[in-house]
XYZ file of C-alpha atoms in Angstrom:
570
model
C -77.138 117.844 1.781
C -75.845 114.158 3.211
C -74.226 114.611 7.316
C -71.371 113.109 7.679
C -71.292 111.166 10.717
C -69.755 111.558 13.710
C -66.279 109.985 14.116
C -65.567 107.106 15.815
C -65.268 106.462 20.180
C -60.722 106.165 19.338
C -61.723 108.960 16.279
C -63.170 111.176 18.593
C -60.966 110.578 21.251
C -57.799 111.700 18.790
C -59.882 114.132 16.976
C -59.593 116.900 20.228
C -55.830 116.543 20.573
C -55.287 116.915 17.429
C -56.711 120.278 16.655
C -55.959 121.695 19.878
C -52.661 120.576 20.675
C -52.055 123.769 23.451
C -54.892 121.817 25.602
C -53.075 118.231 24.679
C -49.777 120.404 26.925
C -52.246 121.461 29.258
C -54.520 118.831 29.988
C -52.122 115.822 29.465
C -48.980 117.608 32.350
C -52.117 118.763 35.277
C -52.815 114.561 35.040
C -48.911 113.781 35.508
C -48.644 115.792 38.647
C -52.087 114.817 39.817
C -51.383 111.408 39.038
C -47.338 111.373 40.723
C -48.763 113.704 43.880
C -52.005 112.742 44.393
C -52.778 109.013 42.750
C -49.154 108.063 43.730
C -48.993 108.654 47.486
C -53.090 108.050 47.773
C -52.126 104.334 46.360
C -48.606 103.815 48.035
C -50.797 104.494 51.545
C -53.169 101.950 50.293
C -51.050 99.487 49.762
C -48.967 99.489 52.762
C -52.959 99.986 54.864
C -54.208 96.826 53.241
C -50.202 94.743 52.501
C -49.106 92.726 56.166
C -45.539 90.861 56.101
C -46.262 90.734 51.940
C -49.773 89.268 52.378
C -52.995 91.161 51.348
C -54.328 91.607 54.613
C -58.045 92.999 56.010
C -57.064 91.750 59.742
C -57.022 95.073 61.659
C -59.102 96.859 59.277
C -61.730 94.865 60.107
C -60.776 95.273 64.023
C -60.575 98.965 64.257
C -64.100 99.433 62.267
C -66.009 97.449 64.484
C -64.690 99.194 67.362
C -67.616 101.251 69.018
C -65.515 103.971 69.938
C -64.501 104.606 66.467
C -67.519 104.314 65.045
C -68.459 106.696 67.145
C -66.212 108.966 66.004
C -67.239 108.392 62.643
C -70.393 110.154 63.614
C -69.677 112.854 65.784
C -66.362 113.868 62.830
C -70.355 113.326 60.148
C -72.144 115.807 62.180
C -69.613 118.063 63.107
C -68.433 118.800 59.226
C -72.460 119.356 58.335
C -72.476 122.061 60.791
C -69.329 123.622 60.781
C -70.324 123.909 56.972
C -73.831 125.559 57.646
C -72.925 127.689 59.241
C -70.225 128.737 58.195
C -71.114 129.534 54.483
C -74.376 131.027 56.668
C -72.054 133.610 58.186
C -69.675 134.153 55.073
C -73.211 135.212 53.056
C -73.477 136.926 55.853
C -70.448 139.144 55.616
C -70.055 138.604 51.977
C -74.069 140.495 51.165
C -72.848 143.254 53.138
C -69.846 143.716 51.585
C -71.474 143.508 48.054
C -74.944 145.103 48.849
C -75.180 147.064 51.755
C -73.275 149.933 50.027
C -70.058 150.576 52.295
C -67.496 152.780 52.837
C -64.187 151.511 51.230
C -62.752 152.081 54.743
C -64.998 150.068 56.336
C -64.660 147.283 53.140
C -61.159 146.927 53.638
C -61.820 146.876 57.610
C -63.919 143.652 57.323
C -61.332 142.349 55.485
C -58.879 142.192 57.288
C -61.559 141.563 60.744
C -62.303 138.505 58.078
C -58.506 136.865 56.601
C -57.599 137.239 61.008
C -58.649 133.247 61.723
C -57.690 132.288 57.995
C -54.471 133.942 58.982
C -53.279 132.515 61.829
C -52.564 128.726 62.043
C -56.449 126.625 62.991
C -55.492 126.163 65.807
C -54.654 129.533 67.315
C -58.759 130.122 68.309
C -58.972 126.995 70.239
C -56.267 127.739 72.492
C -57.840 131.508 72.709
C -61.523 129.750 73.303
C -59.597 127.978 76.669
C -57.439 130.884 77.369
C -61.206 132.389 77.715
C -63.747 130.363 78.835
C -61.845 127.123 80.637
C -61.532 127.181 84.412
C -59.529 129.533 84.592
C -60.207 132.012 81.568
C -60.242 135.157 81.282
C -64.258 135.587 80.824
C -65.531 132.277 82.662
C -62.717 132.688 86.036
C -61.922 135.856 85.555
C -65.023 138.761 84.853
C -67.707 136.225 85.561
C -66.351 134.691 88.647
C -67.158 131.185 87.714
C -65.344 127.726 88.765
C -65.525 124.309 87.599
C -66.610 126.011 84.062
C -65.366 123.770 81.314
C -64.647 125.057 77.655
C -63.910 120.786 76.080
C -67.095 119.184 74.170
C -68.883 119.543 70.954
C -70.765 122.714 71.254
C -66.929 124.509 71.822
C -65.129 122.680 68.634
C -67.884 123.895 66.521
C -67.550 126.976 67.239
C -63.833 127.171 67.047
C -63.687 125.464 62.966
C -66.835 128.029 62.015
C -64.777 130.936 62.548
C -61.948 129.320 62.202
C -63.435 128.249 58.546
C -66.444 130.787 58.079
C -63.773 133.638 55.995
C -63.129 130.668 53.239
C -66.768 130.573 52.179
C -66.726 134.989 52.528
C -63.856 133.918 50.147
C -65.959 131.731 47.680
C -69.102 134.151 47.649
C -68.220 137.667 47.739
C -66.903 137.351 44.076
C -69.917 135.232 43.275
C -72.543 137.648 44.848
C -70.385 140.815 43.200
C -70.871 138.750 39.513
C -74.622 139.405 40.143
C -75.919 141.358 37.007
C -77.454 144.383 39.170
C -79.907 144.792 36.073
C -81.174 141.673 36.787
C -82.437 142.521 40.287
C -83.698 146.000 39.120
C -86.186 144.599 36.622
C -87.411 141.988 39.064
C -88.010 145.614 41.085
C -89.428 146.852 38.626
C -92.035 145.063 37.862
C -93.106 145.297 41.622
C -91.255 142.594 43.713
C -90.656 143.646 47.728
C -86.280 143.783 48.046
C -87.396 140.736 49.988
C -89.112 138.698 46.836
C -86.077 139.991 44.837
C -83.539 138.448 46.886
C -85.268 135.169 47.825
C -85.900 134.463 43.781
C -83.577 136.450 42.270
C -80.730 136.656 44.812
C -80.582 133.744 46.899
C -81.173 130.990 43.559
C -77.895 132.663 41.065
C -75.857 132.520 44.370
C -76.263 128.899 44.746
C -72.857 127.046 42.775
C -71.646 130.033 45.111
C -72.969 128.217 48.130
C -72.738 124.617 47.567
C -68.879 125.235 46.482
C -68.685 126.513 49.807
C -70.145 123.822 52.393
C -68.352 122.062 50.303
C -65.686 123.409 51.351
C -66.381 123.799 54.621
C -67.399 120.511 55.475
C -63.780 118.708 53.416
C -61.838 121.007 55.678
C -64.038 120.278 59.806
C -63.241 116.888 58.251
C -59.392 117.617 57.349
C -58.430 118.990 60.932
C -57.429 117.161 64.069
C -55.642 120.377 65.337
C -59.196 121.628 66.936
C -61.053 118.847 68.483
C -57.424 117.468 69.596
C -57.445 120.837 71.588
C -61.889 121.503 72.231
C -63.154 117.793 71.759
C -62.275 116.150 75.181
C -62.991 113.115 75.695
C -66.695 113.012 75.414
C -66.817 113.925 71.542
C -64.110 111.694 69.094
C -63.476 112.774 65.861
C -61.617 110.361 63.351
C -59.165 112.889 62.437
C -58.145 113.273 65.597
C -58.121 109.186 66.309
C -56.538 108.557 63.372
C -53.770 110.825 64.608
C -53.326 109.362 68.901
C -53.279 106.414 66.340
C -50.220 107.165 64.789
C -48.297 109.582 66.649
C -49.411 107.991 69.950
C -49.594 104.305 69.188
C -47.602 103.796 66.617
C -50.254 102.336 64.352
C -49.116 103.895 61.274
C -52.348 101.325 59.276
C -54.646 101.645 62.106
C -54.775 105.612 61.672
C -54.238 105.745 57.935
C -57.673 103.848 58.134
C -59.953 105.450 60.294
C -58.302 109.212 57.653
C -58.937 106.529 54.501
C -63.062 106.643 55.890
C -63.926 109.741 55.380
C -63.733 109.109 51.713
C -66.674 108.084 51.359
C -68.510 111.185 53.054
C -66.002 114.005 51.116
C -66.604 112.178 48.301
C -70.983 111.592 48.665
C -71.285 115.476 49.494
C -68.935 116.627 46.797
C -71.211 114.102 44.065
C -74.730 115.702 45.857
C -73.294 119.122 45.292
C -72.032 118.964 41.765
C -75.995 117.412 41.354
C -78.135 120.257 42.881
C -76.189 123.129 40.964
C -76.663 120.681 36.924
C -80.442 120.802 37.694
C -80.539 124.799 37.231
C -78.699 127.943 34.800
C -76.703 130.653 36.674
C -75.583 132.620 33.888
C -75.661 136.349 34.376
C -72.981 137.578 33.165
C -73.109 137.282 28.765
C -71.788 140.046 27.043
C -74.860 141.623 25.399
C -76.124 143.402 28.238
C -74.939 147.164 28.757
C -73.469 147.954 32.039
C -74.743 147.601 35.655
C -76.890 150.285 36.609
C -76.668 150.382 41.284
C -79.714 149.067 42.416
C -80.405 149.195 46.457
C -81.143 145.386 46.820
C -80.936 146.308 51.055
C -84.065 148.438 52.869
C -81.768 150.506 55.376
C -83.070 149.015 57.973
C -82.004 145.706 56.901
C -78.004 147.804 56.340
C -78.378 148.207 59.759
C -79.016 144.924 60.459
C -76.273 143.535 58.496
C -73.282 145.229 59.861
C -74.680 144.504 62.790
C -74.714 141.067 62.652
C -70.553 141.646 61.249
C -69.264 143.891 63.899
C -71.147 141.260 67.520
C -68.490 138.666 65.172
C -66.115 140.604 64.603
C -65.574 142.014 68.275
C -65.201 138.599 68.796
C -62.937 137.769 66.356
C -60.759 140.955 67.375
C -61.038 140.041 71.128
C -59.529 136.649 70.740
C -56.676 137.592 68.562
C -56.668 140.326 70.999
C -55.773 138.174 74.480
C -53.088 137.025 71.844
C -50.351 140.019 71.084
C -51.295 140.264 74.750
C -50.279 136.659 75.549
C -46.519 137.543 72.847
C -45.517 140.680 74.990
C -46.088 140.033 78.713
C -43.356 137.376 80.585
C -46.303 134.213 81.629
C -49.713 134.539 80.071
C -51.544 133.433 83.674
C -48.677 134.366 86.045
C -46.382 136.747 84.962
C -47.759 139.908 83.445
C -44.956 142.479 83.673
C -44.049 143.867 79.804
C -41.166 142.470 77.833
C -40.696 141.692 74.077
C -38.178 138.425 74.749
C -40.739 136.539 72.581
C -39.988 138.305 69.486
C -36.054 138.590 70.629
C -36.096 134.263 70.688
C -38.465 134.104 67.839
C -35.699 135.921 65.403
C -32.754 134.504 66.913
C -33.877 130.034 67.003
C -37.085 130.927 64.715
C -35.271 132.227 62.133
C -35.100 129.766 60.359
C -37.905 128.634 60.361
C -39.163 132.004 58.912
C -36.912 131.850 56.478
C -37.932 128.966 55.251
C -41.523 129.159 55.228
C -41.092 132.277 53.425
C -39.143 130.565 51.168
C -42.045 127.278 50.663
C -44.736 129.865 50.611
C -43.525 132.332 48.096
C -42.863 129.428 45.578
C -46.772 128.239 46.532
C -48.963 131.265 46.181
C -48.297 131.411 42.124
C -48.382 127.965 41.281
C -51.469 126.968 43.219
C -52.300 129.699 42.029
C -52.257 129.011 38.407
C -53.569 125.552 39.145
C -56.821 126.269 40.268
C -58.319 128.520 37.686
C -56.289 126.794 35.518
C -57.771 122.768 36.860
C -61.383 124.662 36.890
C -61.743 126.392 33.717
C -60.423 122.627 32.106
C -63.757 121.361 33.672
C -65.829 124.181 33.638
C -65.250 124.595 29.629
C -64.102 122.002 27.457
C -64.690 118.386 26.242
C -61.993 116.409 26.886
C -61.643 113.046 27.885
C -61.908 112.217 31.854
C -62.783 115.966 32.153
C -65.160 115.194 35.693
C -62.741 112.547 36.859
C -59.515 115.619 36.571
C -61.774 116.961 38.600
C -62.503 113.982 41.569
C -58.785 113.653 41.865
C -58.424 117.213 42.161
C -60.259 117.500 45.602
C -59.005 114.538 47.041
C -55.745 116.258 48.582
C -58.021 118.530 50.288
C -60.989 115.655 50.754
C -58.084 113.379 52.631
C -57.340 114.876 56.821
C -54.172 116.963 57.025
C -52.524 113.773 58.859
C -52.906 111.311 56.393
C -51.871 113.264 53.134
C -48.519 114.380 55.452
C -48.446 110.213 55.973
C -49.318 109.680 52.708
C -46.651 111.814 51.129
C -44.061 111.026 53.689
C -44.392 107.318 52.201
C -44.833 108.222 48.931
C -41.376 110.390 48.787
C -38.892 108.602 51.178
C -37.809 105.751 48.780
C -37.003 105.174 45.543
C -38.193 105.887 42.718
C -39.369 109.204 44.100
C -37.493 110.503 46.340
C -37.986 113.964 47.703
C -38.314 113.382 50.889
C -36.230 117.153 53.012
C -37.143 118.603 50.252
C -39.355 121.605 49.587
C -40.659 120.292 46.493
C -43.010 118.207 48.816
C -43.517 120.607 51.255
C -44.565 122.914 47.965
C -46.333 120.241 46.150
C -48.276 119.106 49.589
C -49.575 123.150 49.635
C -50.665 123.224 46.030
C -52.031 119.876 45.841
C -53.544 120.521 48.960
C -55.703 124.334 48.959
C -55.170 124.838 45.650
C -58.829 123.252 45.037
C -59.849 126.475 46.266
C -59.323 128.504 43.496
C -60.526 125.483 41.872
C -64.041 125.423 43.682
C -65.016 129.292 42.957
C -62.977 129.462 39.237
C -65.941 126.756 38.584
C -68.942 128.687 40.348
C -67.881 132.322 38.304
C -67.488 130.510 35.430
C -71.092 129.141 35.029
C -72.070 133.273 35.054
C -70.285 133.628 32.096
C -72.078 133.237 29.062
C -69.743 130.321 26.344
C -70.681 132.677 23.977
C -68.191 135.056 24.461
C -64.962 132.292 24.133
C -66.863 131.023 21.361
C -66.927 134.262 19.504
C -63.441 134.432 19.995
C -62.727 130.796 18.635
C -64.794 131.955 15.899
C -62.417 135.473 15.138
C -59.526 132.668 14.360
C -58.801 133.302 18.802
C -57.020 129.987 19.678
C -57.512 128.411 23.364
C -54.391 129.662 25.069
C -55.268 133.048 23.614
C -59.210 132.715 23.987
C -58.065 132.138 27.684
C -55.679 134.590 28.519
C -57.867 137.610 27.273
C -61.266 136.959 27.644
C -61.745 134.260 30.339
C -58.730 134.445 32.205
C -59.428 138.863 33.167
C -63.503 137.353 34.033
C -62.479 134.720 36.532
C -59.373 137.087 37.805
C -61.712 137.090 41.868
C -60.965 133.151 41.387
C -57.443 133.710 40.767
C -57.104 135.470 43.368
C -58.381 133.541 46.190
C -56.920 130.857 44.645
C -53.385 132.943 45.465
C -54.630 134.014 48.931
C -55.840 131.080 50.214
C -52.281 129.622 48.716
C -50.170 132.237 49.886
C -52.278 131.719 53.821
C -52.518 128.443 54.204
C -48.245 128.084 53.236
C -48.104 129.808 56.369
C -50.272 128.491 58.670
C -51.146 124.596 57.700
C -49.522 122.151 60.769
C -50.790 119.011 59.951
C -49.734 117.686 56.696
C -46.779 119.213 56.903
C -45.734 118.320 60.448
C -44.577 115.119 58.789
C -42.931 116.471 55.639
C -40.459 118.979 57.565
C -36.638 117.844 58.188
C -33.525 119.048 59.252
C -33.119 121.136 55.801
C -36.604 122.861 55.657
C -38.873 123.596 58.719
C -41.900 125.897 59.787
C -43.312 128.183 61.576
C -45.760 126.390 62.505
C -43.741 123.861 64.029
C -42.297 125.268 65.641
C -45.375 128.073 67.702
C -46.384 123.499 67.523
C -42.728 122.664 69.690
C -43.219 125.977 71.957
C -46.986 124.770 73.072
C -45.838 121.585 73.971
C -42.786 122.333 76.324
C -45.771 125.306 77.322
C -43.829 127.638 76.172
C -46.897 130.131 75.150
C -44.967 133.626 74.344
C -43.098 132.692 71.444
C -45.881 130.163 70.222
C -47.704 134.077 70.204
C -45.364 136.062 68.961
C -44.452 133.288 66.378
C -48.424 133.513 65.737
C -48.276 137.215 65.206
C -46.018 137.547 63.526
C -47.601 134.927 60.553
C -50.576 137.577 60.675
C -48.208 140.349 60.212
C -46.537 138.659 57.376
C -49.287 137.490 55.114
C -51.237 141.724 55.488
C -48.359 143.320 54.246
C -48.087 140.516 51.136
C -51.261 140.598 50.748
C -51.839 144.465 50.757
C -48.450 144.460 48.114
C -50.197 142.558 45.872
C -53.318 144.133 46.473
C -52.046 147.836 45.527
C -50.223 146.456 42.519
C -53.127 144.156 41.237
C -55.310 147.476 42.019
C -56.144 148.798 38.381
C -56.610 144.885 37.050
C -60.196 144.388 35.699
C -62.367 143.434 32.933
C -64.918 145.596 30.906
C -67.260 146.397 33.057
C -66.440 144.830 36.508
C -65.441 145.944 38.893
C -61.321 146.427 39.666
C -59.782 143.858 41.434
C -58.140 145.440 44.524
C -57.507 142.466 46.906
C -56.600 138.965 46.609
C -60.136 138.474 48.697
C -61.683 138.777 44.351
C -63.255 141.731 45.323
């Protein structure tokens, strides 16, 4: 029988649209949203950078990029982001492996989840402030406990420690569902053939985690590149980084073009790491969930002494986290930390009166951002991995742009793009919600992609061969298997909606303000008590919301998988 040649390029390009209208509509809507909230602001910002006085100009750019101080800040940013990515991914993997393979009681896992979430559910500069209180010239540990004088906490080491402690929970969120999805039968078979536990870990478990490890490094690398608040507090003049230089250029010197140039330079390493990560992961095969095997059998993947070593390492990090946040709670309950330590609840009275509007506005915005961000992450991650359509890889790259950009530049770009017609959204809640969804949704995208690389396509192909449409297959087959990624996306978007500052500080208005902006205002005015009280309130709110949703999702599970018990994806 003669074979029929495939349709030509244009005809083939229309074929996918005719065969799957639901896919076509979803792709078009996603491209419209990405164009409006990612490409358009960046294009407007780029035009502001290269367009001066009605004419194209690169004079200002050349002056900044040839400044030796700014060049040094660029290399410092790369060094810091790389070290944060490596250290944060390592710590996140240790925590995730301990929880997934350590055979810990449920209450211990719950306690670990709570401790790990603390840095993630507070403003990103909280650990930096606690470090100054602890290790600064008049720090609780360096001065009060050890009696050391002239100690400085500023520099690369403290900045690295603070950022790694702040962002390693992202790696934990990404890696825990990856480890949970690995079929324990594979490890058990390797061990039954005579392999030691260490060899099974090195040749089976660790290689299967490569997608998660690579995605975690990418997310932490981008997060460090985007962080200006922590280096602003801890890096000092001896260790300048580009995000802080860009922020100071804009807010201190009122040089919008100069700050925009410094921030846009950070796109180069962010895109380079993304491309390298994709190439590395694409060279190997990671499918472990096929739907063809028997149920998973229990497997003792770690020896008792290794289990205790892992638990000890996690306990040490947990103690440091609890100590730093205990200082925050203490500061909210005394008259003036470091001066008058008399007990008071007055700071909480202030935030529930003068700061009530910020609390209400933040909860409304976070409530809308959370489901939209989770759905966006899962849909886009599913499409770029499982569906073939024109511009698929471009969509994946574009979706990561707002996450890779420093928050300062995202905020400035949104301010420029949406402050005037034809799309005038400045001063509304919508622009803040869009900023959160398209800036922090990539966490769900990367986790979804990593999980889908472990799920055999034959599961979805079987559903479609029985006549199910792509939407039905996604809803009834794929979505239950990637629920951990969906819940991780929900959790991260909600948490960042409650704690982000770098982008949204440029988007608040009289009509809509945020708790993090009030915290920064209180810190600027040296009102440390109300600032600490606001921070404690944010932590309590996030814990309550995540706990309530987790209880509602306790019995949602895919056949053959573990029940979903929390937004952490486990």
